[in-house]
Amino acid sequence: PAPEADRSLRRELREGTRFVRDQAWLWSTLIAASLAILFFLGPLEVLLPYVVRNDLDAGPGSYGAIMAAAGVGAVVASLALSQRGLPRKRYLTLMYIVWSVGTLPLAGYAIGTHVWQLMVFAVFFGACLTAGSVVWGTLMQARVPPELRGRVHSLDWFVSIGLAPLSFALTGPVSNAIGVEATLILAGVVPMVGTAALF
């Protein structure tokens, strides 16, 4: 379609932000994702390789196996949802449940003593995060008007990952102060509590 003459960047941003603000399911999920990523992304990316190398005396192949296990969980979850479909009711509940418990494997990374144990935790982690993402993507397509979808997706990414650099910056100092295991346990538990509370 021909572009509207009266469109402006500022107006489009206002419309997208107003839509998100008026949809409780949308803004609460963005806040939940932002806080969860603040707490778990840095520890996952920084401390898991540290644990594999220093606590398990394993190498990059073992770290790769753990990451691949998360990928297996993601594939299994997406295939299961594609075959069964989303529940007719309570799809938001499903999303919040799997995203709430999905970070618990980080606490498992703190207490695991063998690579295979971390791989089991990683399968669960990958499955939960992907299952929630499938529901989220479906909701965005079904409940956001097409003319606002690009703006809402942009705001979703901006808010969701906006605190990721801070997560990376804080992981080292926090783990030095309270220890690697305690940091991983907090990274697994705090997002669970925060996501459940925002639900």
PDB file of C-alpha atoms in Angstrom:
ATOM      1  CA  PRO A   1       0.000   0.000   0.000  1.00  0.00           C
ATOM      2  CA  ALA A   2       1.030   3.583  -0.597  1.00  0.00           C
ATOM      3  CA  PRO A   3       2.584   5.180   2.492  1.00  0.00           C
ATOM      4  CA  GLU A   4       0.402   7.613   4.373  1.00  0.00           C
ATOM      5  CA  ALA A   5       1.567  11.176   4.042  1.00  0.00           C
ATOM      6  CA  ASP A   6       0.979  12.089   7.674  1.00  0.00           C
ATOM      7  CA  ARG A   7       3.116   9.313   9.162  1.00  0.00           C
ATOM      8  CA  SER A   8       6.092  10.258  11.303  1.00  0.00           C
ATOM      9  CA  LEU A   9       8.577   8.300  13.351  1.00  0.00           C
ATOM     10  CA  ARG A  10       7.469   9.981  16.566  1.00  0.00           C
ATOM     11  CA  ARG A  11       3.805   9.236  15.896  1.00  0.00           C
ATOM     12  CA  GLU A  12       4.529   5.598  15.049  1.00  0.00           C
ATOM     13  CA  LEU A  13       6.572   5.164  18.228  1.00  0.00           C
ATOM     14  CA  ARG A  14       3.751   6.676  20.278  1.00  0.00           C
ATOM     15  CA  GLU A  15       1.182   4.358  18.697  1.00  0.00           C
ATOM     16  CA  GLY A  16       3.299   1.258  19.324  1.00  0.00           C
ATOM     17  CA  THR A  17       4.083   2.269  22.899  1.00  0.00           C
ATOM     18  CA  ARG A  18       0.428   3.104  23.600  1.00  0.00           C
ATOM     19  CA  PHE A  19      -0.689  -0.299  22.323  1.00  0.00           C
ATOM     20  CA  VAL A  20       1.859  -2.105  24.540  1.00  0.00           C
ATOM     21  CA  ARG A  21       0.880   0.008  27.556  1.00  0.00           C
ATOM     22  CA  ASP A  22      -2.805  -0.828  27.074  1.00  0.00           C
ATOM     23  CA  GLN A  23      -2.199  -4.603  26.894  1.00  0.00           C
ATOM     24  CA  ALA A  24      -1.375  -5.999  30.348  1.00  0.00           C
ATOM     25  CA  TRP A  25      -0.317  -9.380  28.927  1.00  0.00           C
ATOM     26  CA  LEU A  26       2.186  -7.588  26.719  1.00  0.00           C
ATOM     27  CA  TRP A  27       3.853  -5.079  29.019  1.00  0.00           C
ATOM     28  CA  SER A  28       4.026  -7.484  31.955  1.00  0.00           C
ATOM     29  CA  THR A  29       5.720 -10.087  29.766  1.00  0.00           C
ATOM     30  CA  LEU A  30       8.232  -7.530  28.487  1.00  0.00           C
ATOM     31  CA  ILE A  31       9.108  -6.539  32.047  1.00  0.00           C
ATOM     32  CA  ALA A  32       9.352 -10.201  33.106  1.00  0.00           C
ATOM     33  CA  ALA A  33      11.653 -11.007  30.179  1.00  0.00           C
ATOM     34  CA  SER A  34      13.839  -7.976  30.815  1.00  0.00           C
ATOM     35  CA  LEU A  35      14.322  -8.842  34.490  1.00  0.00           C
ATOM     36  CA  ALA A  36      14.851 -12.533  33.757  1.00  0.00           C
ATOM     37  CA  ILE A  37      17.522 -11.764  31.159  1.00  0.00           C
ATOM     38  CA  LEU A  38      19.210  -9.372  33.582  1.00  0.00           C
ATOM     39  CA  PHE A  39      19.575 -12.184  36.102  1.00  0.00           C
ATOM     40  CA  PHE A  40      20.268 -15.252  33.969  1.00  0.00           C
ATOM     41  CA  LEU A  41      21.968 -14.310  30.693  1.00  0.00           C
ATOM     42  CA  GLY A  42      25.298 -13.111  32.083  1.00  0.00           C
ATOM     43  CA  PRO A  43      25.704 -16.054  34.466  1.00  0.00           C
ATOM     44  CA  LEU A  44      24.712 -18.489  31.716  1.00  0.00           C
ATOM     45  CA  GLU A  45      27.171 -17.110  29.167  1.00  0.00           C
ATOM     46  CA  VAL A  46      30.023 -16.253  31.540  1.00  0.00           C
ATOM     47  CA  LEU A  47      29.850 -18.743  34.407  1.00  0.00           C
ATOM     48  CA  LEU A  48      28.779 -21.940  32.658  1.00  0.00           C
ATOM     49  CA  PRO A  49      32.040 -22.105  30.638  1.00  0.00           C
ATOM     50  CA  TYR A  50      33.920 -21.325  33.857  1.00  0.00           C
ATOM     51  CA  VAL A  51      32.186 -24.208  35.678  1.00  0.00           C
ATOM     52  CA  VAL A  52      32.854 -26.623  32.816  1.00  0.00           C
ATOM     53  CA  ARG A  53      36.546 -25.772  32.723  1.00  0.00           C
ATOM     54  CA  ASN A  54      37.368 -25.206  36.390  1.00  0.00           C
ATOM     55  CA  ASP A  55      34.897 -27.308  38.361  1.00  0.00           C
ATOM     56  CA  LEU A  56      34.394 -30.226  35.978  1.00  0.00           C
ATOM     57  CA  ASP A  57      37.908 -30.184  34.445  1.00  0.00           C
ATOM     58  CA  ALA A  58      36.319 -30.518  31.022  1.00  0.00           C
ATOM     59  CA  GLY A  59      37.071 -28.807  27.737  1.00  0.00           C
ATOM     60  CA  PRO A  60      35.314 -27.036  24.905  1.00  0.00           C
ATOM     61  CA  GLY A  61      33.852 -30.283  23.587  1.00  0.00           C
ATOM     62  CA  SER A  62      31.984 -30.770  26.856  1.00  0.00           C
ATOM     63  CA  TYR A  63      30.739 -27.187  26.794  1.00  0.00           C
ATOM     64  CA  GLY A  64      29.609 -27.737  23.212  1.00  0.00           C
ATOM     65  CA  ALA A  65      27.781 -30.910  24.275  1.00  0.00           C
ATOM     66  CA  ILE A  66      25.911 -28.960  26.954  1.00  0.00           C
ATOM     67  CA  MET A  67      24.929 -26.282  24.437  1.00  0.00           C
ATOM     68  CA  ALA A  68      23.884 -28.973  21.946  1.00  0.00           C
ATOM     69  CA  ALA A  69      21.735 -30.586  24.648  1.00  0.00           C
ATOM     70  CA  ALA A  70      19.921 -27.263  25.071  1.00  0.00           C
ATOM     71  CA  GLY A  71      19.378 -27.266  21.312  1.00  0.00           C
ATOM     72  CA  VAL A  72      17.938 -30.782  21.475  1.00  0.00           C
ATOM     73  CA  GLY A  73      15.499 -29.644  24.162  1.00  0.00           C
ATOM     74  CA  ALA A  74      14.508 -26.681  22.006  1.00  0.00           C
ATOM     75  CA  VAL A  75      13.884 -28.860  18.949  1.00  0.00           C
ATOM     76  CA  VAL A  76      11.869 -31.411  20.923  1.00  0.00           C
ATOM     77  CA  ALA A  77       9.709 -28.692  22.504  1.00  0.00           C
ATOM     78  CA  SER A  78       9.034 -26.960  19.191  1.00  0.00           C
ATOM     79  CA  LEU A  79       8.198 -30.250  17.461  1.00  0.00           C
ATOM     80  CA  ALA A  80       5.882 -31.254  20.316  1.00  0.00           C
ATOM     81  CA  LEU A  81       4.034 -27.932  20.159  1.00  0.00           C
ATOM     82  CA  SER A  82       3.814 -28.064  16.374  1.00  0.00           C
ATOM     83  CA  GLN A  83       2.198 -31.506  16.555  1.00  0.00           C
ATOM     84  CA  ARG A  84      -0.106 -30.904  19.507  1.00  0.00           C
ATOM     85  CA  GLY A  85      -0.775 -27.226  18.981  1.00  0.00           C
ATOM     86  CA  LEU A  86      -1.224 -24.646  21.697  1.00  0.00           C
ATOM     87  CA  PRO A  87      -3.880 -25.245  24.312  1.00  0.00           C
ATOM     88  CA  ARG A  88      -7.189 -23.587  23.469  1.00  0.00           C
ATOM     89  CA  LYS A  89      -7.235 -21.902  26.855  1.00  0.00           C
ATOM     90  CA  ARG A  90      -4.566 -20.911  29.312  1.00  0.00           C
ATOM     91  CA  TYR A  91      -1.827 -20.427  26.728  1.00  0.00           C
ATOM     92  CA  LEU A  92      -0.494 -17.462  28.715  1.00  0.00           C
ATOM     93  CA  THR A  93      -0.422 -19.691  31.786  1.00  0.00           C
ATOM     94  CA  LEU A  94       1.567 -22.281  29.848  1.00  0.00           C
ATOM     95  CA  MET A  95       4.023 -19.621  28.678  1.00  0.00           C
ATOM     96  CA  TYR A  96       4.555 -18.215  32.137  1.00  0.00           C
ATOM     97  CA  ILE A  97       4.924 -21.657  33.732  1.00  0.00           C
ATOM     98  CA  VAL A  98       7.596 -22.834  31.298  1.00  0.00           C
ATOM     99  CA  TRP A  99       9.429 -19.514  31.430  1.00  0.00           C
ATOM    100  CA  SER A 100       9.235 -19.452  35.229  1.00  0.00           C
ATOM    101  CA  VAL A 101      10.744 -22.904  35.732  1.00  0.00           C
ATOM    102  CA  GLY A 102      12.948 -22.624  32.650  1.00  0.00           C
ATOM    103  CA  THR A 103      15.784 -20.840  34.454  1.00  0.00           C
ATOM    104  CA  LEU A 104      16.021 -23.370  37.302  1.00  0.00           C
ATOM    105  CA  PRO A 105      18.658 -25.396  35.412  1.00  0.00           C
ATOM    106  CA  LEU A 106      21.122 -22.590  36.141  1.00  0.00           C
ATOM    107  CA  ALA A 107      20.926 -23.622  39.790  1.00  0.00           C
ATOM    108  CA  GLY A 108      21.545 -27.158  38.557  1.00  0.00           C
ATOM    109  CA  TYR A 109      24.697 -25.972  36.799  1.00  0.00           C
ATOM    110  CA  ALA A 110      25.935 -24.840  40.211  1.00  0.00           C
ATOM    111  CA  ILE A 111      25.454 -28.236  41.866  1.00  0.00           C
ATOM    112  CA  GLY A 112      26.140 -30.615  38.957  1.00  0.00           C
ATOM    113  CA  THR A 113      29.275 -32.736  39.254  1.00  0.00           C
ATOM    114  CA  HIS A 114      29.393 -34.354  35.795  1.00  0.00           C
ATOM    115  CA  VAL A 115      28.968 -33.094  32.241  1.00  0.00           C
ATOM    116  CA  TRP A 116      26.045 -35.459  31.612  1.00  0.00           C
ATOM    117  CA  GLN A 117      24.152 -33.885  34.528  1.00  0.00           C
ATOM    118  CA  LEU A 118      24.600 -30.430  33.062  1.00  0.00           C
ATOM    119  CA  MET A 119      23.416 -31.800  29.724  1.00  0.00           C
ATOM    120  CA  VAL A 120      20.185 -33.008  31.360  1.00  0.00           C
ATOM    121  CA  PHE A 121      19.654 -29.561  32.889  1.00  0.00           C
ATOM    122  CA  ALA A 122      20.391 -27.993  29.490  1.00  0.00           C
ATOM    123  CA  VAL A 123      17.740 -30.117  27.738  1.00  0.00           C
ATOM    124  CA  PHE A 124      15.164 -28.846  30.240  1.00  0.00           C
ATOM    125  CA  PHE A 125      16.411 -25.259  29.863  1.00  0.00           C
ATOM    126  CA  GLY A 126      16.219 -25.358  26.055  1.00  0.00           C
ATOM    127  CA  ALA A 127      12.797 -26.999  26.044  1.00  0.00           C
ATOM    128  CA  CYS A 128      11.242 -24.516  28.472  1.00  0.00           C
ATOM    129  CA  LEU A 129      12.625 -21.372  26.885  1.00  0.00           C
ATOM    130  CA  THR A 130      11.632 -22.522  23.412  1.00  0.00           C
ATOM    131  CA  ALA A 131       8.135 -23.632  24.429  1.00  0.00           C
ATOM    132  CA  GLY A 132       7.530 -20.195  25.929  1.00  0.00           C
ATOM    133  CA  SER A 133       8.947 -18.512  22.842  1.00  0.00           C
ATOM    134  CA  VAL A 134       6.632 -20.482  20.553  1.00  0.00           C
ATOM    135  CA  VAL A 135       3.619 -19.337  22.572  1.00  0.00           C
ATOM    136  CA  TRP A 136       4.939 -15.771  22.656  1.00  0.00           C
ATOM    137  CA  GLY A 137       5.524 -15.638  18.907  1.00  0.00           C
ATOM    138  CA  THR A 138       2.066 -17.034  18.250  1.00  0.00           C
ATOM    139  CA  LEU A 139       0.465 -14.479  20.566  1.00  0.00           C
ATOM    140  CA  MET A 140       2.316 -11.645  18.887  1.00  0.00           C
ATOM    141  CA  GLN A 141       1.006 -12.761  15.487  1.00  0.00           C
ATOM    142  CA  ALA A 142      -2.543 -13.398  16.708  1.00  0.00           C
ATOM    143  CA  ARG A 143      -3.154 -10.523  19.132  1.00  0.00           C
ATOM    144  CA  VAL A 144      -1.149  -7.609  17.754  1.00  0.00           C
ATOM    145  CA  PRO A 145      -2.737  -5.781  14.799  1.00  0.00           C
ATOM    146  CA  PRO A 146      -0.679  -6.227  11.615  1.00  0.00           C
ATOM    147  CA  GLU A 147      -0.079  -2.497  11.231  1.00  0.00           C
ATOM    148  CA  LEU A 148       1.497  -2.344  14.712  1.00  0.00           C
ATOM    149  CA  ARG A 149       3.344  -5.661  14.662  1.00  0.00           C
ATOM    150  CA  GLY A 150       6.717  -4.311  13.525  1.00  0.00           C
ATOM    151  CA  ARG A 151       6.715  -1.596  16.164  1.00  0.00           C
ATOM    152  CA  VAL A 152       5.636  -3.976  18.917  1.00  0.00           C
ATOM    153  CA  HIS A 153       8.287  -6.526  17.904  1.00  0.00           C
ATOM    154  CA  SER A 154      10.923  -3.792  17.963  1.00  0.00           C
ATOM    155  CA  LEU A 155       9.828  -2.660  21.402  1.00  0.00           C
ATOM    156  CA  ASP A 156       9.791  -6.301  22.529  1.00  0.00           C
ATOM    157  CA  TRP A 157      13.427  -6.794  21.526  1.00  0.00           C
ATOM    158  CA  PHE A 158      14.525  -3.414  22.868  1.00  0.00           C
ATOM    159  CA  VAL A 159      12.936  -3.941  26.294  1.00  0.00           C
ATOM    160  CA  SER A 160      13.641  -7.670  26.573  1.00  0.00           C
ATOM    161  CA  ILE A 161      17.362  -7.499  25.889  1.00  0.00           C
ATOM    162  CA  GLY A 162      17.930  -3.936  27.056  1.00  0.00           C
ATOM    163  CA  LEU A 163      19.490  -5.058  30.339  1.00  0.00           C
ATOM    164  CA  ALA A 164      21.636  -7.825  28.790  1.00  0.00           C
ATOM    165  CA  PRO A 165      24.844  -5.723  28.769  1.00  0.00           C
ATOM    166  CA  LEU A 166      24.304  -4.935  32.446  1.00  0.00           C
ATOM    167  CA  SER A 167      23.892  -8.658  33.126  1.00  0.00           C
ATOM    168  CA  PHE A 168      27.288  -9.347  31.567  1.00  0.00           C
ATOM    169  CA  ALA A 169      28.877  -6.429  33.416  1.00  0.00           C
ATOM    170  CA  LEU A 170      27.555  -7.532  36.817  1.00  0.00           C
ATOM    171  CA  THR A 171      28.276 -11.253  36.541  1.00  0.00           C
ATOM    172  CA  GLY A 172      32.005 -11.004  37.286  1.00  0.00           C
ATOM    173  CA  PRO A 173      31.776  -8.677  40.305  1.00  0.00           C
ATOM    174  CA  VAL A 174      28.776 -10.513  41.780  1.00  0.00           C
ATOM    175  CA  SER A 175      30.377 -13.944  41.384  1.00  0.00           C
ATOM    176  CA  ASN A 176      33.592 -12.598  42.929  1.00  0.00           C
ATOM    177  CA  ALA A 177      31.615 -11.261  45.878  1.00  0.00           C
ATOM    178  CA  ILE A 178      29.300 -14.209  46.607  1.00  0.00           C
ATOM    179  CA  GLY A 179      30.838 -17.073  44.644  1.00  0.00           C
ATOM    180  CA  VAL A 180      30.121 -18.775  41.328  1.00  0.00           C
ATOM    181  CA  GLU A 181      27.707 -21.351  42.757  1.00  0.00           C
ATOM    182  CA  ALA A 182      25.656 -18.767  44.663  1.00  0.00           C
ATOM    183  CA  THR A 183      25.487 -16.555  41.575  1.00  0.00           C
ATOM    184  CA  LEU A 184      24.227 -19.429  39.424  1.00  0.00           C
ATOM    185  CA  ILE A 185      21.644 -20.383  42.042  1.00  0.00           C
ATOM    186  CA  LEU A 186      20.382 -16.797  42.193  1.00  0.00           C
ATOM    187  CA  ALA A 187      20.361 -16.694  38.377  1.00  0.00           C
ATOM    188  CA  GLY A 188      18.105 -19.745  38.388  1.00  0.00           C
ATOM    189  CA  VAL A 189      15.759 -18.779  41.208  1.00  0.00           C
ATOM    190  CA  VAL A 190      15.281 -14.989  40.989  1.00  0.00           C
ATOM    191  CA  PRO A 191      13.914 -14.986  37.391  1.00  0.00           C
ATOM    192  CA  MET A 192      11.529 -17.782  38.344  1.00  0.00           C
ATOM    193  CA  VAL A 193      10.132 -15.771  41.249  1.00  0.00           C
ATOM    194  CA  GLY A 194       9.985 -12.526  39.251  1.00  0.00           C
ATOM    195  CA  THR A 195       8.251 -14.101  36.255  1.00  0.00           C
ATOM    196  CA  ALA A 196       5.722 -15.875  38.459  1.00  0.00           C
ATOM    197  CA  ALA A 197       5.018 -12.630  40.325  1.00  0.00           C
ATOM    198  CA  LEU A 198       4.415 -10.687  37.104  1.00  0.00           C
ATOM    199  CA  PHE A 199       2.039 -13.395  35.908  1.00  0.00           C
TER     200      PHE A 199
END
